[in-house]
Each structure stands twice: as structure tokens, then as C-alpha cells.
Short mmCIF file of C-alpha atoms in Angstrom, two decimals:
data_model
loop_
_atom_site.label_atom_id
_atom_site.label_comp_id
_atom_site.label_asym_id
_atom_site.label_seq_id
_atom_site.Cartn_x
_atom_site.Cartn_y
_atom_site.Cartn_z
CA ALA S 1 -73.40 1.34 -40.04
CA GLN S 2 -71.53 -1.91 -41.57
CA THR S 3 -72.20 -1.73 -45.26
CA VAL S 4 -70.81 -5.34 -46.81
CA THR S 5 -70.50 -4.40 -51.08
CA GLN S 6 -70.09 -7.22 -53.75
CA SER S 7 -68.64 -4.95 -56.89
CA GLN S 8 -69.20 -8.25 -59.40
CA PRO S 9 -73.10 -8.63 -59.77
CA GLU S 10 -72.51 -11.19 -62.75
CA MET S 11 -69.98 -14.19 -62.41
CA SER S 12 -69.42 -17.25 -65.23
CA VAL S 13 -67.40 -20.18 -64.84
CA GLN S 14 -66.87 -22.76 -67.26
CA GLU S 15 -67.59 -26.24 -65.11
CA ALA S 16 -64.42 -27.99 -63.07
CA GLU S 17 -62.88 -24.54 -63.13
CA THR S 18 -61.92 -22.14 -60.28
CA VAL S 19 -63.86 -19.49 -60.00
CA THR S 20 -64.08 -16.29 -57.04
CA LEU S 21 -66.29 -14.29 -55.67
CA SER S 22 -65.44 -10.72 -53.89
CA CYS S 23 -66.53 -9.10 -50.85
CA THR S 24 -65.69 -6.33 -48.32
CA TYR S 25 -67.22 -4.91 -45.68
CA ASP S 26 -67.27 -2.14 -43.01
CA THR S 27 -67.02 -1.85 -39.89
CA SER S 28 -65.72 -0.58 -36.45
CA GLU S 29 -66.09 -3.28 -34.01
CA SER S 30 -63.71 -6.30 -33.72
CA ASP S 31 -65.77 -8.60 -33.20
CA TYR S 32 -67.81 -10.02 -35.82
CA TYR S 33 -68.32 -13.63 -38.28
CA LEU S 34 -68.80 -13.16 -42.31
CA PHE S 35 -70.77 -15.32 -44.31
CA TRP S 36 -71.02 -16.71 -47.67
CA TYR S 37 -74.92 -17.79 -48.88
CA LYS S 38 -76.04 -19.34 -52.06
CA GLN S 39 -79.45 -18.61 -53.74
CA PRO S 40 -80.52 -21.16 -55.87
CA PRO S 41 -83.48 -20.45 -58.40
CA SER S 42 -85.81 -21.69 -55.43
CA ARG S 43 -85.17 -18.65 -53.20
CA GLN S 44 -83.90 -20.84 -50.17
CA MET S 45 -80.75 -19.36 -48.00
CA ILE S 46 -77.88 -22.15 -47.54
CA LEU S 47 -75.13 -21.75 -45.78
CA VAL S 48 -72.06 -22.43 -47.80
CA ILE S 49 -69.43 -21.64 -44.99
CA ARG S 50 -68.38 -18.72 -42.25
CA GLN S 51 -65.37 -16.97 -41.36
CA GLU S 52 -64.57 -15.87 -37.33
CA ALA S 53 -62.90 -12.23 -37.28
CA TYR S 54 -60.48 -13.92 -34.27
CA LYS S 55 -59.15 -16.62 -36.24
CA GLN S 56 -56.48 -15.93 -38.87
CA GLN S 57 -56.64 -19.02 -40.68
CA ASN S 58 -59.02 -19.25 -43.96
CA ALA S 59 -62.27 -21.41 -43.63
CA THR S 60 -62.79 -23.85 -46.28
CA GLU S 61 -65.63 -26.54 -46.57
CA ASN S 62 -65.21 -28.91 -49.26
CA ARG S 63 -64.99 -27.31 -52.27
CA PHE S 64 -65.33 -24.06 -51.03
CA SER S 65 -62.65 -21.40 -48.89
CA VAL S 66 -62.23 -17.45 -48.26
CA ASN S 67 -59.84 -15.41 -48.64
CA PHE S 68 -59.89 -13.41 -45.24
CA GLN S 69 -57.94 -10.36 -44.94
CA LYS S 70 -59.06 -8.46 -42.24
CA ALA S 71 -56.93 -5.51 -42.06
CA ALA S 72 -58.68 -5.18 -46.40
CA LYS S 73 -61.67 -6.04 -45.30
CA SER S 74 -61.95 -8.27 -47.46
CA PHE S 75 -63.56 -11.63 -47.85
CA SER S 76 -63.11 -13.74 -51.26
CA LEU S 77 -65.17 -16.69 -51.71
CA LYS S 78 -63.18 -19.19 -54.09
CA ILE S 79 -65.11 -22.13 -54.98
CA SER S 80 -62.84 -24.77 -57.02
CA ASP S 81 -64.07 -27.47 -59.77
CA SER S 82 -67.08 -25.73 -59.90
CA GLN S 83 -70.22 -28.19 -60.39
CA LEU S 84 -73.25 -27.07 -62.45
CA GLY S 85 -75.29 -26.81 -59.52
CA ASP S 86 -73.06 -24.14 -58.01
CA ALA S 87 -74.63 -22.37 -59.90
CA ALA S 88 -76.85 -19.48 -57.70
CA MET S 89 -76.48 -16.24 -55.94
CA TYR S 90 -73.96 -15.47 -53.66
CA PHE S 91 -74.46 -13.32 -51.15
CA CYS S 92 -71.28 -12.46 -48.70
CA ALA S 93 -73.16 -11.54 -45.12
CA TYR S 94 -71.49 -9.85 -41.69
CA ARG S 95 -72.78 -10.69 -38.62
CA CYS S 96 -71.95 -7.88 -35.64
CA GLU S 97 -71.47 -10.23 -31.78
CA GLU S 98 -71.87 -6.91 -30.06
CA THR S 99 -75.22 -5.69 -31.34
CA SER S 100 -78.83 -7.75 -29.20
CA GLY S 101 -80.17 -8.91 -32.30
CA SER S 102 -77.06 -10.22 -34.40
CA ARG S 103 -78.64 -8.92 -37.39
CA LEU S 104 -76.99 -9.95 -40.72
CA THR S 105 -76.20 -7.30 -43.08
CA PHE S 106 -76.26 -8.93 -46.53
CA GLY S 107 -74.02 -7.69 -49.97
CA GLU S 108 -76.00 -7.11 -53.46
CA GLY S 109 -75.24 -10.13 -53.96
CA THR S 110 -73.19 -11.94 -57.62
CA GLN S 111 -75.28 -14.36 -60.02
CA LEU S 112 -72.74 -17.42 -60.68
CA THR S 113 -73.40 -18.55 -64.00
CA VAL S 114 -71.51 -22.42 -64.36
CA ASN S 115 -71.19 -23.70 -68.26
CA PRO S 116 -70.74 -26.67 -69.35
CA GLU D 1 -82.06 -32.45 -39.45
CA PRO D 2 -84.66 -30.37 -37.67
CA GLU D 3 -85.71 -27.34 -39.91
CA VAL D 4 -87.01 -24.13 -40.36
CA THR D 5 -90.79 -24.02 -41.78
CA GLN D 6 -92.78 -20.97 -43.24
CA THR D 7 -96.66 -20.92 -44.70
CA PRO D 8 -97.77 -20.01 -47.10
CA SER D 9 -95.41 -20.88 -49.71
CA HIS D 10 -97.06 -17.54 -52.04
CA GLN D 11 -99.35 -14.92 -50.81
CA VAL D 12 -101.55 -13.05 -53.09
CA THR D 13 -103.36 -9.99 -51.44
CA GLN D 14 -105.32 -6.92 -52.22
CA MET D 15 -103.60 -3.50 -50.61
CA GLY D 16 -104.01 -2.23 -47.78
CA GLN D 17 -105.68 -5.88 -46.40
CA GLU D 18 -103.19 -7.58 -43.67
CA VAL D 19 -101.28 -10.38 -44.42
CA ILE D 20 -99.77 -12.39 -41.45
CA LEU D 21 -96.55 -14.98 -41.78
CA ARG D 22 -96.48 -18.25 -40.78
CA CYS D 23 -92.88 -19.45 -39.29
CA VAL D 24 -92.12 -22.87 -37.14
CA PRO D 25 -88.13 -22.35 -36.05
CA ILE D 26 -86.21 -24.44 -34.83
CA SER D 27 -87.32 -26.09 -31.41
CA ASN D 28 -84.76 -25.45 -29.62
CA HIS D 29 -84.05 -22.23 -31.02
CA LEU D 30 -83.84 -18.85 -28.71
CA TYR D 31 -83.71 -16.13 -31.13
CA PHE D 32 -85.52 -15.21 -33.90
CA TYR D 33 -85.44 -13.08 -37.39
CA TRP D 34 -87.81 -12.02 -40.28
CA TYR D 35 -85.37 -10.87 -43.56
CA ARG D 36 -87.24 -9.96 -47.00
CA GLN D 37 -85.84 -9.65 -50.42
CA ILE D 38 -87.49 -7.34 -53.11
CA LEU D 39 -87.61 -8.85 -56.03
CA GLY D 40 -83.77 -8.45 -58.13
CA GLN D 41 -82.32 -7.14 -54.67
CA LYS D 42 -80.70 -8.09 -51.44
CA VAL D 43 -82.16 -9.45 -48.88
CA GLU D 44 -82.78 -6.91 -45.89
CA PHE D 45 -83.08 -7.25 -42.08
CA LEU D 46 -86.52 -6.72 -40.35
CA VAL D 47 -86.81 -7.66 -36.59
CA SER D 48 -85.03 -9.74 -34.36
CA PHE D 49 -87.06 -11.35 -31.61
CA TYR D 50 -86.00 -12.98 -27.71
CA ASN D 51 -87.80 -13.99 -25.15
CA ASN D 52 -90.82 -12.62 -25.96
CA GLU D 53 -90.08 -8.57 -26.85
CA ILE D 54 -88.42 -7.16 -30.42
CA SER D 55 -84.69 -7.15 -29.96
CA GLU D 56 -83.69 -5.08 -32.98
CA LYS D 57 -85.12 -3.38 -35.47
CA SER D 58 -84.54 -1.66 -39.13
CA GLU D 59 -85.63 1.37 -40.36
CA ILE D 60 -87.63 -0.99 -42.88
CA PHE D 61 -89.71 -1.99 -39.62
CA ASP D 62 -92.24 0.45 -39.38
CA ASP D 63 -95.79 0.89 -37.71
CA GLN D 64 -97.51 -1.45 -40.01
CA PHE D 65 -95.33 -4.23 -39.22
CA SER D 66 -95.47 -6.57 -36.00
CA VAL D 67 -94.43 -9.76 -34.62
CA GLU D 68 -95.47 -12.31 -32.49
CA ARG D 69 -95.14 -15.52 -31.06
CA PRO D 70 -98.28 -17.02 -30.43
CA ASP D 71 -97.53 -20.22 -28.88
CA GLY D 72 -94.02 -22.32 -28.27
CA SER D 73 -94.00 -23.16 -31.67
CA ASN D 74 -95.17 -20.80 -34.25
CA PHE D 75 -93.08 -17.14 -34.80
CA THR D 76 -95.29 -14.17 -36.83
CA LEU D 77 -94.57 -11.65 -38.76
CA LYS D 78 -98.54 -9.08 -39.09
CA ILE D 79 -98.76 -6.54 -41.83
CA ARG D 80 -101.67 -3.93 -41.61
CA SER D 81 -101.84 -2.58 -44.24
CA THR D 82 -100.21 -3.91 -47.22
CA LYS D 83 -98.52 -1.47 -49.88
CA LEU D 84 -97.85 -2.70 -53.73
CA GLU D 85 -93.74 -1.85 -52.03
CA ASP D 86 -94.55 -4.66 -49.82
CA SER D 87 -94.08 -7.29 -51.97
CA ALA D 88 -91.64 -9.24 -51.80
CA MET D 89 -89.92 -12.36 -50.68
CA TYR D 90 -90.16 -12.64 -46.57
CA PHE D 91 -87.56 -15.43 -45.41
CA CYS D 92 -88.12 -16.18 -41.09
CA ALA D 93 -84.64 -17.77 -39.66
CA SER D 94 -84.13 -18.83 -36.10
CA ARG D 95 -80.59 -19.62 -33.80
CA GLU D 96 -79.53 -21.32 -31.22
CA GLY D 97 -77.80 -18.91 -28.82
CA LEU D 98 -76.78 -15.26 -29.46
CA ALA D 99 -73.22 -14.67 -29.06
CA GLY D 100 -70.71 -17.50 -31.07
CA PRO D 101 -70.52 -19.23 -34.07
CA TYR D 102 -74.75 -20.44 -33.75
CA GLU D 103 -75.64 -19.43 -37.32
CA GLN D 104 -78.53 -18.43 -38.31
CA TYR D 105 -81.26 -20.94 -40.29
CA PHE D 106 -83.78 -20.07 -42.92
CA GLY D 107 -86.50 -20.96 -43.56
CA PRO D 108 -87.85 -21.90 -47.82
CA GLY D 109 -89.26 -17.89 -47.74
CA THR D 110 -93.08 -16.81 -48.22
CA ARG D 111 -93.46 -14.53 -51.31
CA LEU D 112 -95.97 -12.34 -51.20
CA THR D 113 -97.60 -10.20 -53.81
CA VAL D 114 -99.74 -7.27 -53.34
CA THR D 115 -101.84 -6.13 -56.49
#
């Protein structure tokens, strides 16, 4: 079974600084996607960034980028120039393309605090 | 931009009662999902649905749960006899296609409180 692990329950960063959130996963599949979702206090799930496992290039979306290390099964999220609005719970998620329903498997989450 | 909607936003029910949570997926999407999140815990997959039948379900999705697409727009999750431990946030999600970069779009969630 696939598992996703986020070892940092809480992280904090100063406004305008950079922070990296860690995620590791375990799978025997070769075709999969990895995601980072943001969950603000409203509890809405918002997609931040997506990485296809077959792509070697790390995904980037504005201030958000990932460090995808496929051999190490590591998928970290870097937030540059942190803003107060980045404060939220961040979930790493995995999706296998080889199962019938393509469910998302989530990690435990990292609560990010941004200090002014 | 099209979005997934869910009703109600908050439902309070007594233990043993039946509840139906409703979702309207994005109109051209074909794959539908329910997830739940117990307060303070991670989001857990419940069930996926395609072509009017369940594609996959988790061990959480026991006989107390059922899903239905009663018409062309709604997608419902029914809990037949609620327990205290069913208290959670329930998220509906939909996806346009199955394989490939199609992402799952989440609704805002329904907070279910069982007393």
C-alpha cells in the first residue's frame, strides 16, 4: 500500500523568508503524480503544485517549487518570499495512475505559521 | 471558473440518524470522490465513482455508507445510521478524466457533527 509521510507537524517562517516542507512517500508503482495541497482555516482544499513522476524537471508555480527526488522518494515544497496568506495546513498527496479510481493518499499535514 | 459545490456547509445530527450530504461536481467531469477529514487528522479517501458505479472504496466505506448520482448533476453520500465517530469534514471532489494530469477539484466541504 502507498503511504505518504510528513515528518514536520509544524513549521514557522518569517514573512519574506523561504521555508521548505518535507514529504516522503512509499510506492512500488512507476506511474504516479505527487501534489501539495493548502488548507487554510476555511478548510477548503486548494491545489498548490503538481509533479508528474516521469518528469525529471521540478515543478514550479510562482513562489512555490518542489524538489522531487524519485530515487529517494522525497517530494519537498519550497515557499519563497513567504506571505502572511501562506499560513495554512499543507498536505502532501500521492496518486497512482495504475489503480481503477486514482484515489489521493494524503500525508498527515504540516501546519505553517508565517510571522510578520 | 467552474467549481464543486457542497450542501449543507454544516450538518448537526443525532446518533443513529441518517444523513445525506450533497455535492454538485463540475459539469463536464466524469469521476467523483468522497473524502473525510476528522478534526486534526489527515484527509482520508472514502470512495470513487464512475459511470454510475463505485470504482474503488476504502476500508472506512462500510455498509453504513452509500453513494448515488440520482440525476445528471448531484452526487450524494448517505450515512445510514450515524455514529459519534462519523463527525468529520466531508469533501467531495471531481475530475474530468482518469489517467493523465487531470487534477481533482475539491468542494468546500460539509462539516458533520454527530451528537
